[in-house]
Coordinates of C-alpha atoms and ligand atoms in Angstrom, one line a residue:
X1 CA 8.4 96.6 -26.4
X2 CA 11.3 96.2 -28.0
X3 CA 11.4 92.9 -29.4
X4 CA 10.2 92.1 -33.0
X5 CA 6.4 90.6 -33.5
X6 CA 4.7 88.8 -36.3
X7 CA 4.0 92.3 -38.0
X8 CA 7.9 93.0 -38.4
X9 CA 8.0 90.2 -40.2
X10 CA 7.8 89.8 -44.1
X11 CA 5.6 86.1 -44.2
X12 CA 4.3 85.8 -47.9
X13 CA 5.2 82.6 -49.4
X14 CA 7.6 81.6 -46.5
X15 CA 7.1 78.7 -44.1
X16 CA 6.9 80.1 -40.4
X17 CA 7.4 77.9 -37.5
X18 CA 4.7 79.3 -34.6
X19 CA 5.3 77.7 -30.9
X20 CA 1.9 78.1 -29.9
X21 CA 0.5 76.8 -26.4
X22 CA -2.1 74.0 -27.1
X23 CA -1.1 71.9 -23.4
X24 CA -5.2 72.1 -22.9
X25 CA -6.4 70.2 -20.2
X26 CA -8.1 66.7 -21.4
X27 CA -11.1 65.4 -20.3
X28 CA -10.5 63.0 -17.5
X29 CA -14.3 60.6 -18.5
X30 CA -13.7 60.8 -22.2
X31 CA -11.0 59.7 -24.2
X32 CA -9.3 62.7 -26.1
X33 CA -11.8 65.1 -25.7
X34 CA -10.5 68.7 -24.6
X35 CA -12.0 69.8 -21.1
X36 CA -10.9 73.8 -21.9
X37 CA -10.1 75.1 -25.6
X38 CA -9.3 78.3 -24.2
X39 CA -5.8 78.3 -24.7
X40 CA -6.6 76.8 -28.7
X41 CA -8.7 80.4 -29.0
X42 CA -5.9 82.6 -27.5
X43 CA -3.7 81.5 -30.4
X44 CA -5.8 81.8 -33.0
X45 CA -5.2 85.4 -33.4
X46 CA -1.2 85.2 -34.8
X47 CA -2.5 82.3 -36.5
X48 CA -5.1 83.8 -38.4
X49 CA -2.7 86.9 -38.8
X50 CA 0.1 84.9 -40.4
X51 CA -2.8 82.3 -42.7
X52 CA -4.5 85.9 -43.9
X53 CA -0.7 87.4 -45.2
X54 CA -0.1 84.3 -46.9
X55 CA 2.2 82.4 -44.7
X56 CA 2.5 78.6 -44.6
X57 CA 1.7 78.2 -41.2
X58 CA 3.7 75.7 -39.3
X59 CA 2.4 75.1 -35.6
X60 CA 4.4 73.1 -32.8
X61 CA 3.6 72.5 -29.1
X62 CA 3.6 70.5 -26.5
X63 CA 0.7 68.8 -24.6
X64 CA 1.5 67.1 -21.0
X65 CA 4.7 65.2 -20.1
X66 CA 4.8 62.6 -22.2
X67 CA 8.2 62.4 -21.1
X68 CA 10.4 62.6 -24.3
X69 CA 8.7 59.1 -26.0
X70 CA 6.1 58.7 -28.2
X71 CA 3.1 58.2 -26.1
X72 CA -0.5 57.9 -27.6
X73 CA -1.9 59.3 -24.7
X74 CA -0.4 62.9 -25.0
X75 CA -1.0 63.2 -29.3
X76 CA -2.3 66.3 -30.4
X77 CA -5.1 64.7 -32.6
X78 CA -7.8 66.4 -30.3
X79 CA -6.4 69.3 -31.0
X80 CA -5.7 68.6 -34.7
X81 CA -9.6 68.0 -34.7
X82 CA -10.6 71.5 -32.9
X83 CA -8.2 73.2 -36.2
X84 CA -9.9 71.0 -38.9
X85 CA -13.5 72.1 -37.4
X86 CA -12.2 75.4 -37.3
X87 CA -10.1 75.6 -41.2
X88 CA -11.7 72.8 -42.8
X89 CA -9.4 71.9 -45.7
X90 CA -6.7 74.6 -45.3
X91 CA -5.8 72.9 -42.2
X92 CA -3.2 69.3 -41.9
X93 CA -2.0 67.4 -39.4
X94 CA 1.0 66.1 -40.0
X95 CA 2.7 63.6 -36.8
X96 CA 5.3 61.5 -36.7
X97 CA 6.6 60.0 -33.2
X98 CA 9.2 61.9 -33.9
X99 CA 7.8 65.0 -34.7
X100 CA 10.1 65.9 -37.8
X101 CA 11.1 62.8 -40.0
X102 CA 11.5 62.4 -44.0
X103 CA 7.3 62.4 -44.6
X104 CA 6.8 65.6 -41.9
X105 CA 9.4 67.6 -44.4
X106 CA 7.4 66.1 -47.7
X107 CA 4.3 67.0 -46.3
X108 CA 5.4 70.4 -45.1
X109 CA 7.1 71.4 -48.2
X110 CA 3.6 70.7 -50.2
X111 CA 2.0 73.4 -48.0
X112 CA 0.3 76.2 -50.0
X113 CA 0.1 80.0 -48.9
X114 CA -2.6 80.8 -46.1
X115 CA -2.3 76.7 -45.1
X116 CA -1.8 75.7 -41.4
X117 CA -0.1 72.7 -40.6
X118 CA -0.2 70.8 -36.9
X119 CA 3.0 68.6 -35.9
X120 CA 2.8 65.9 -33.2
X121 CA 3.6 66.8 -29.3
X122 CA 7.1 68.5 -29.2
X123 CA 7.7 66.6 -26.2
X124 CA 7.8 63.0 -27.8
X125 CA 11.3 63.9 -28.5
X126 CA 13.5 63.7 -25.3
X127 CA 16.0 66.8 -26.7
X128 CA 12.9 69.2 -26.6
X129 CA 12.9 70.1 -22.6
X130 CA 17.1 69.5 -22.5
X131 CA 17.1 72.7 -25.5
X132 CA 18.6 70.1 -27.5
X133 CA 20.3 71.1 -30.7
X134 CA 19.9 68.2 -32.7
X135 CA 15.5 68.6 -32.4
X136 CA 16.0 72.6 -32.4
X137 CA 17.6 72.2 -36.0
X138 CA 15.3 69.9 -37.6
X139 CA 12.8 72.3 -36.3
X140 CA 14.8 75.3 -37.8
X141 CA 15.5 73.3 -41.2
X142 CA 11.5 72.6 -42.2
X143 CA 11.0 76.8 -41.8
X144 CA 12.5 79.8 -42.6
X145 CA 10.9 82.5 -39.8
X146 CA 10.3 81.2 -36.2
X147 CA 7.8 83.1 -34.1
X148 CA 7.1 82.5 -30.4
X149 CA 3.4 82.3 -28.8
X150 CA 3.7 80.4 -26.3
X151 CA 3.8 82.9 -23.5
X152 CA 3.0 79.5 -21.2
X153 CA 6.1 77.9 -21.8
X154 CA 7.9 81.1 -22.5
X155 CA 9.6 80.7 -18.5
X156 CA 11.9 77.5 -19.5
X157 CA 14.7 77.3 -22.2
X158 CA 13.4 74.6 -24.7
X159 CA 14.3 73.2 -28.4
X160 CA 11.1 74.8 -29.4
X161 CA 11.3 78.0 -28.5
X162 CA 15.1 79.0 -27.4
X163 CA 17.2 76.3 -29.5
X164 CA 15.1 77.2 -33.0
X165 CA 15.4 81.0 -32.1
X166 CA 18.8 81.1 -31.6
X167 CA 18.9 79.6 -35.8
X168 CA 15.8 81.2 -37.2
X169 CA 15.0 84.9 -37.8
X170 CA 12.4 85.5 -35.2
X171 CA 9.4 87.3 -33.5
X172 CA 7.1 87.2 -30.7
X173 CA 3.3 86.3 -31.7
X174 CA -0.1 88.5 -31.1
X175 CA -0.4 86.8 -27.7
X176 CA 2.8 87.2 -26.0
X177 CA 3.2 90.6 -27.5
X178 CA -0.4 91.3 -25.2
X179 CA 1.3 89.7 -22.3
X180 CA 4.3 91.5 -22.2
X181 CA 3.1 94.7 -23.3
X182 CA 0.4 95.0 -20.3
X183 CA 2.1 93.3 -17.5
X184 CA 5.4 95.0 -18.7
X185 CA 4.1 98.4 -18.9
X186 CA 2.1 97.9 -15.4
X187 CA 5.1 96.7 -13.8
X188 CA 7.4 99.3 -15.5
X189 CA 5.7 102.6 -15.9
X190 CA 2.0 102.2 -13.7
X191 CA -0.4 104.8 -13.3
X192 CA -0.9 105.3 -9.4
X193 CA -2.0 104.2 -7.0
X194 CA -0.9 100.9 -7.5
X195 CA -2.3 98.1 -5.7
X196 CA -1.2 94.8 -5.2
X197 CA -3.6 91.6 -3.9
X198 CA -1.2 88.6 -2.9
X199 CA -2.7 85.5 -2.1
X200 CA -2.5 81.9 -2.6
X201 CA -1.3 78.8 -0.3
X202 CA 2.4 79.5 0.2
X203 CA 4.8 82.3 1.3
X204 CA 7.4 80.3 -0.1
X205 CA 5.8 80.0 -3.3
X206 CA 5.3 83.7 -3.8
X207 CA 8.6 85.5 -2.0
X208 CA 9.7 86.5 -5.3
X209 CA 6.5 88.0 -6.3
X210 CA 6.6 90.3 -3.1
X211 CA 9.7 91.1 -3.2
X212 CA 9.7 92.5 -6.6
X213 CA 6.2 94.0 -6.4
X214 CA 7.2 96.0 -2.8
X215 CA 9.6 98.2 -4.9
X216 CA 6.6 99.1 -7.4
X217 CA 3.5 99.1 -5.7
X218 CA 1.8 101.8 -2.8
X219 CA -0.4 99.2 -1.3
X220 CA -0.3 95.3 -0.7
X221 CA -3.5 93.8 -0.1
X222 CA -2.5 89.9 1.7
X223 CA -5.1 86.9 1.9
X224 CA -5.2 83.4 1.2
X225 CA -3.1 80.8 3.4
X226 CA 0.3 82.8 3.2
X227 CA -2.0 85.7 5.3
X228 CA -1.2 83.6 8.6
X229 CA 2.0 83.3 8.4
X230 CA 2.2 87.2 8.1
X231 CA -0.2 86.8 11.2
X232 CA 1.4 84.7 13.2
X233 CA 4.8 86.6 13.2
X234 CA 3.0 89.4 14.5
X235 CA 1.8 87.5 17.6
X236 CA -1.7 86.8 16.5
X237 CA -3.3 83.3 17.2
X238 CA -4.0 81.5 14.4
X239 CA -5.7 78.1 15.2
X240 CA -4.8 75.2 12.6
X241 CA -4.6 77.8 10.0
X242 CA -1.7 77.2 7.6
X243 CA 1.7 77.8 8.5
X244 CA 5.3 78.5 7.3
X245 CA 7.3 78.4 10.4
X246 CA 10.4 79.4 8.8
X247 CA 8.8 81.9 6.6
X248 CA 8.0 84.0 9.7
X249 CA 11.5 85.7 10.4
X250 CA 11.2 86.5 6.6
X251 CA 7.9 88.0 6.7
X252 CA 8.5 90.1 9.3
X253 CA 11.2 90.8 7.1
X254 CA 9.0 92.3 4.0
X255 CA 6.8 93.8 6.6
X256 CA 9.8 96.3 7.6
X257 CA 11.0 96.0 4.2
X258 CA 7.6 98.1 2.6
X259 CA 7.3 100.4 6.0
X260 CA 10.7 101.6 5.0
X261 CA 9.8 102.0 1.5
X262 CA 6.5 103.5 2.3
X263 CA 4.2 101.0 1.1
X264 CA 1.2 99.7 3.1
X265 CA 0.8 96.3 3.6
X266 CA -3.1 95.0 4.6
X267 CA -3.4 91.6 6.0
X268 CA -7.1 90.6 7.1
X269 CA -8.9 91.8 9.6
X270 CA -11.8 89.0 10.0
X271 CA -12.0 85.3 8.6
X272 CA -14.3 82.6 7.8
X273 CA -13.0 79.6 10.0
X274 CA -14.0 76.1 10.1
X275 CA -12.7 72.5 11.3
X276 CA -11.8 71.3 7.9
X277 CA -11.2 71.9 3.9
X278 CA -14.9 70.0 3.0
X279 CA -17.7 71.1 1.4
X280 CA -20.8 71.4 3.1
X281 CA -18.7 71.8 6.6
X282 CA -20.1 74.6 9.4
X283 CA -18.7 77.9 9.0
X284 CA -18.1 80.7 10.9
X285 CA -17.0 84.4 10.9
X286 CA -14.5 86.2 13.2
X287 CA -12.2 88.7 14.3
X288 CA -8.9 88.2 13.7
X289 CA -7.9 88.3 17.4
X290 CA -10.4 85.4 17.7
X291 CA -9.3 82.4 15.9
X292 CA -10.0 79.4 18.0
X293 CA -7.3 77.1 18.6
X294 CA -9.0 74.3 16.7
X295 CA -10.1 75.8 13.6
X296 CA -8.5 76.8 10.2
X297 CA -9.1 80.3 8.4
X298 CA -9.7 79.3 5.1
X299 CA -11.1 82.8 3.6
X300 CA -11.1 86.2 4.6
X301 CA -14.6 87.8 6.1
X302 CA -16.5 90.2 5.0
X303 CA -14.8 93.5 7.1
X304 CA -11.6 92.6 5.1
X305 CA -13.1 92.3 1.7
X306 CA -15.2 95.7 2.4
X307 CA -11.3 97.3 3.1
X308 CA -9.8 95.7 0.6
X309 CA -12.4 96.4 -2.3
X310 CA -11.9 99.7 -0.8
X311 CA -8.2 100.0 -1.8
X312 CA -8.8 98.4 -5.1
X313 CA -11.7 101.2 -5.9
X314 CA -9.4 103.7 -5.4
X315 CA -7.0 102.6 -7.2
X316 CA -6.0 103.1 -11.3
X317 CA -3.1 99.6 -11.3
X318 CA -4.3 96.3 -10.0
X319 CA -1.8 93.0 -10.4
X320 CA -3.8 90.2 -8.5
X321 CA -1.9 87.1 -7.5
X322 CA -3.2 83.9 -5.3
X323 CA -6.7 83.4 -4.2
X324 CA -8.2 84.8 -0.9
X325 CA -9.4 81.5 0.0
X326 CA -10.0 78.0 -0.8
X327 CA -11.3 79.0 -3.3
X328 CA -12.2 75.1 -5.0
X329 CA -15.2 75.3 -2.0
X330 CA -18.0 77.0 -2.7
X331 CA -18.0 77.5 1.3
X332 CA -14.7 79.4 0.9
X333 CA -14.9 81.0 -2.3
X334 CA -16.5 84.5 -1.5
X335 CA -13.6 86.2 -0.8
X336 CA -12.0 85.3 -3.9
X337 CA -15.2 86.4 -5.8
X338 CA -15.8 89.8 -4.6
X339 CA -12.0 90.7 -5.3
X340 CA -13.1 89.7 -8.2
X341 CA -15.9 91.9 -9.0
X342 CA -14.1 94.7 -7.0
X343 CA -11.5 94.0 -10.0
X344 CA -14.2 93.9 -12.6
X345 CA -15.9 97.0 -11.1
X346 CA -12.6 99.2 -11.2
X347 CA -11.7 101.6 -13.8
X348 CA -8.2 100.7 -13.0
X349 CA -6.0 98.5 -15.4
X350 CA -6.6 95.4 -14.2
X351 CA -4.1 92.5 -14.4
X352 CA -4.5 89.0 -13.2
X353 CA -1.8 86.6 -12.9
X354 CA -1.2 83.1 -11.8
X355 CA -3.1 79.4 -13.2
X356 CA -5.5 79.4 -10.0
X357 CA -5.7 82.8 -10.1
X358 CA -7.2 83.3 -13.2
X359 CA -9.2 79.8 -13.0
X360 CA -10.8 81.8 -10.3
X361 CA -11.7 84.9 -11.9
X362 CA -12.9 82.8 -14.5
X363 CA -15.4 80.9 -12.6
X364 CA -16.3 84.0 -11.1
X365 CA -17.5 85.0 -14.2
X366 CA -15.6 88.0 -14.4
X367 CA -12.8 87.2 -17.1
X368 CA -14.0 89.6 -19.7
X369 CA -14.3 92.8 -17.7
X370 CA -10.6 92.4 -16.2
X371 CA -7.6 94.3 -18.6
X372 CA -5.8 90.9 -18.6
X373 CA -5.5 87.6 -17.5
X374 CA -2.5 85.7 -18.2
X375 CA -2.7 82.9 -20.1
X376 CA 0.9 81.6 -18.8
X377 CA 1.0 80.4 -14.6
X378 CA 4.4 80.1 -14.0
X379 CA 5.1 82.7 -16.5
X380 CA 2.9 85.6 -15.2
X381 CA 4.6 84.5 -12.0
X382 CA 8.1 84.7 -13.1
X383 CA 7.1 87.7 -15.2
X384 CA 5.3 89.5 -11.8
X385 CA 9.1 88.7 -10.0
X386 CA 11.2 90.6 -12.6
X387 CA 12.7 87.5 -14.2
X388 CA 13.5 87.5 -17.7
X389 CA 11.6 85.0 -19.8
X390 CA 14.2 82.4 -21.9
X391 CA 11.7 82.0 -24.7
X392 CA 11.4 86.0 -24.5
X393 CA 14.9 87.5 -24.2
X394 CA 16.2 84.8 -26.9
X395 CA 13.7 86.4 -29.7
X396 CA 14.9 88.9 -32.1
X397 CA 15.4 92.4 -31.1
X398 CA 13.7 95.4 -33.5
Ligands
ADP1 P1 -1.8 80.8 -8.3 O1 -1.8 79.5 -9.0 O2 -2.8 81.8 -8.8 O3 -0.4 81.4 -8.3 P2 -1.5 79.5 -5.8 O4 -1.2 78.2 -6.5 O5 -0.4 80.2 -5.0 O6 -2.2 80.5 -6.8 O7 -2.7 79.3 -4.7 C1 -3.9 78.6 -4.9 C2 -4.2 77.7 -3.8 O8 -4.2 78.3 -2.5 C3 -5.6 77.2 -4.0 O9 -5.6 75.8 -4.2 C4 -6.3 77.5 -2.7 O10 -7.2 76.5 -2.2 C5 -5.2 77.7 -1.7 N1 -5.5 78.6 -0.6 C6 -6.0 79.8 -0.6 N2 -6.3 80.3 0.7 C7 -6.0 79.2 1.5 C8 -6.1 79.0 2.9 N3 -6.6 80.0 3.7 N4 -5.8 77.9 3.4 C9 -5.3 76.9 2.6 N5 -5.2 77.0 1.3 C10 -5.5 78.1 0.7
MG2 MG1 -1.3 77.5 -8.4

């Protein structure tokens, strides 16, 4: 990787800004209680990195859309409570509606080495999703390095992460440096073979995905909704399953598309069908050719999970994107979970991208034996389509 991280940087005695990613989800019964701290625990390692060299630890996010106004409901105090459990009296929070204002800088400026400070939700200021210069200075004037974490946010051009850049000396944190260095190096130099599982509602929402992935990968492994629309353009019958009418000319596209670049594309050969998306509904199994007119495929069976945990044993380069099924019901969740454990099984490097996707693997139970599981799910999506990051490409080169 070529861009600088934390280490490059010289952070005794300065004042570092860190964009972290703290937009946890909230508990929807109780009042500011966080449902999931596992995005807190991602950050903690360039924070504990830049606290141990003796940096005054400056952190900034955002949390929800509170829609560029100061609104209660969207503070960070929950997570300013997490930090103080966690740091006890090397830790402050330090808001202001406005995020910066005359007592922030006081405050700031009192900081001692190895102290972490938390400002209130970057967001309350209406300049911080327009990259807005006037918020990206104050940022810049209250620090002297800026480093980026926030791989999550990392896909959109922001006050916090592109406008303070583009004034501060910067570098990329312990977390995005993990991102980028094994999803780039996957996508960029992969050992083969390297396979490919797509899945997920929507063609639409994943053309980009394919597309890129096609010119990389030997084998594409398709399930989840977008399988049918693959299905369908090829003639099969495909009941009430979903369908992108207008995406078929294009998939019939891709489908040429890898035959002429050699790659193999899988679709399933059996599914589990029902009447509905409910729990507890009557399920079936069955052929492909056999979808009933009146019935949605809303996992793949067991035929296509035995051929496609197949192609994923053999293979030494996994990138897994979409679920197989509906995954949310239990009833339709077994596909999803045995790619799953065919990923944790493999010896391959194993990278899972995508906010469902990972959920999923997650639940499955299977997070810690899988290379890497992006913590960013539009950003491992833009990332698995080529794109360059904003909050990436705008950090300092080595
Ligand atoms: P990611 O967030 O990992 O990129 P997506 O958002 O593309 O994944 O897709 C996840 C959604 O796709 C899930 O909500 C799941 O219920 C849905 N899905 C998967 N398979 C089907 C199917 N056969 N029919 C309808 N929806 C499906
Ligand atoms: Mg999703």
């Amino acid at each position: 990787m070529n861009k600088k991280t934390v280490k490059d940087l010289n952070v005794s005695g300065k004042k570092v800004l860190v964009r972290v990613d703290f937009n946890v989800p909230l508990s929807k019964e109780e009042k500011g209680v966080i449902a999931d701290d596992a995005r807190i625990r991602a950050a903690l390692p360039t924070i504990d990195y830049l606290s141990e060299n003796g940096a005054k630890v400056i952190l900034i996010s955002h949390l929800g859309r509170p829609k560029g106004e100061a609104n209660p409901e969207f503070t960070l105090k929950p997570v300013a409570d997490w930090l103080k459990n966690k740091y006890g009296e090397k830790f402050h929070f330090i808001p202001s509606p406005r995020v910066i204002d005359q007592n922030v800088k006081d405050k700031v400026n009192e900081l001692k080495d190895g102290e972490i400070a938390l400002l209130e939700n970057t967001r309350f200021r209406p300049e911080e999703t327009k990259n807005g210069e006037e918020f990206a200075k104050e940022l810049s004037e209250i620090s002297n390095l800026y480093v980026n974490d926030a791989f999550g946010t990392s896909h959109r051009a922001h006050a916090s992460n592109v406008g303070v850049a583009s004034i501060l000396p910067s570098a990329v944190g312990l977390l995005i440096e993990k991102e980028i260095d094994v999803m780039g190096k996957a996508l960029e130099t992969p050992e083969h073979p390297f396979v490919s599982i797509l899945g997920g509602a929507k063609v639409s929402d994943k053309i980009g995905v394919i597309e890129n992935l096609i010119t990389k990968v030997d084998t594409i492994l398709i399930g989840g909704g977008m399988a049918y629309t693959f299905l369908k353009a090829q003639g099969k019958e495909i009941g009430k399953s979903l369908l992108e009418e207008d995406k078929m000319d294009l998939s019939l596209e891709l489908i040429k598309k890898a035959k002429n670049k050699g790659v193999e594309i899988l679709l399933p050969i059996d599914v589990v069908i029902a009447d509905e998306i409910k729990s507890g509904v009557e399920t079936a199994i069955v052929d492909i050719d056999n979808i009933p007119e009146d019935k949605e495929a809303l996992d793949i069976g067991p035929k296509t999970i035995e051929l496609f945990a197949s192609k994923i044993k053999d293979a030494k380069t996994v990138v897994w994107n979409g679920p197989m099924g509906v995954f949310e019901i239990k009833e339709f969740s077994n596909g999803t979970n045995e790619v799953a454990k065919a990923l944790a099984d493999s010896d391959a490097v194993t990278i899972v991208g995508g906010g469902d996707s990972a959920l999923a693997i997650e639940k499955a139970g299977f997070k810690d034996k899988i290379t890497h599981v992006s913590t960013g799910g539009g950003a491992s999506l833009e990332f698995l389509e080529g794109k360059t990051l904003p909050g990436i490409a705008c950090i300092d080169e080595k």
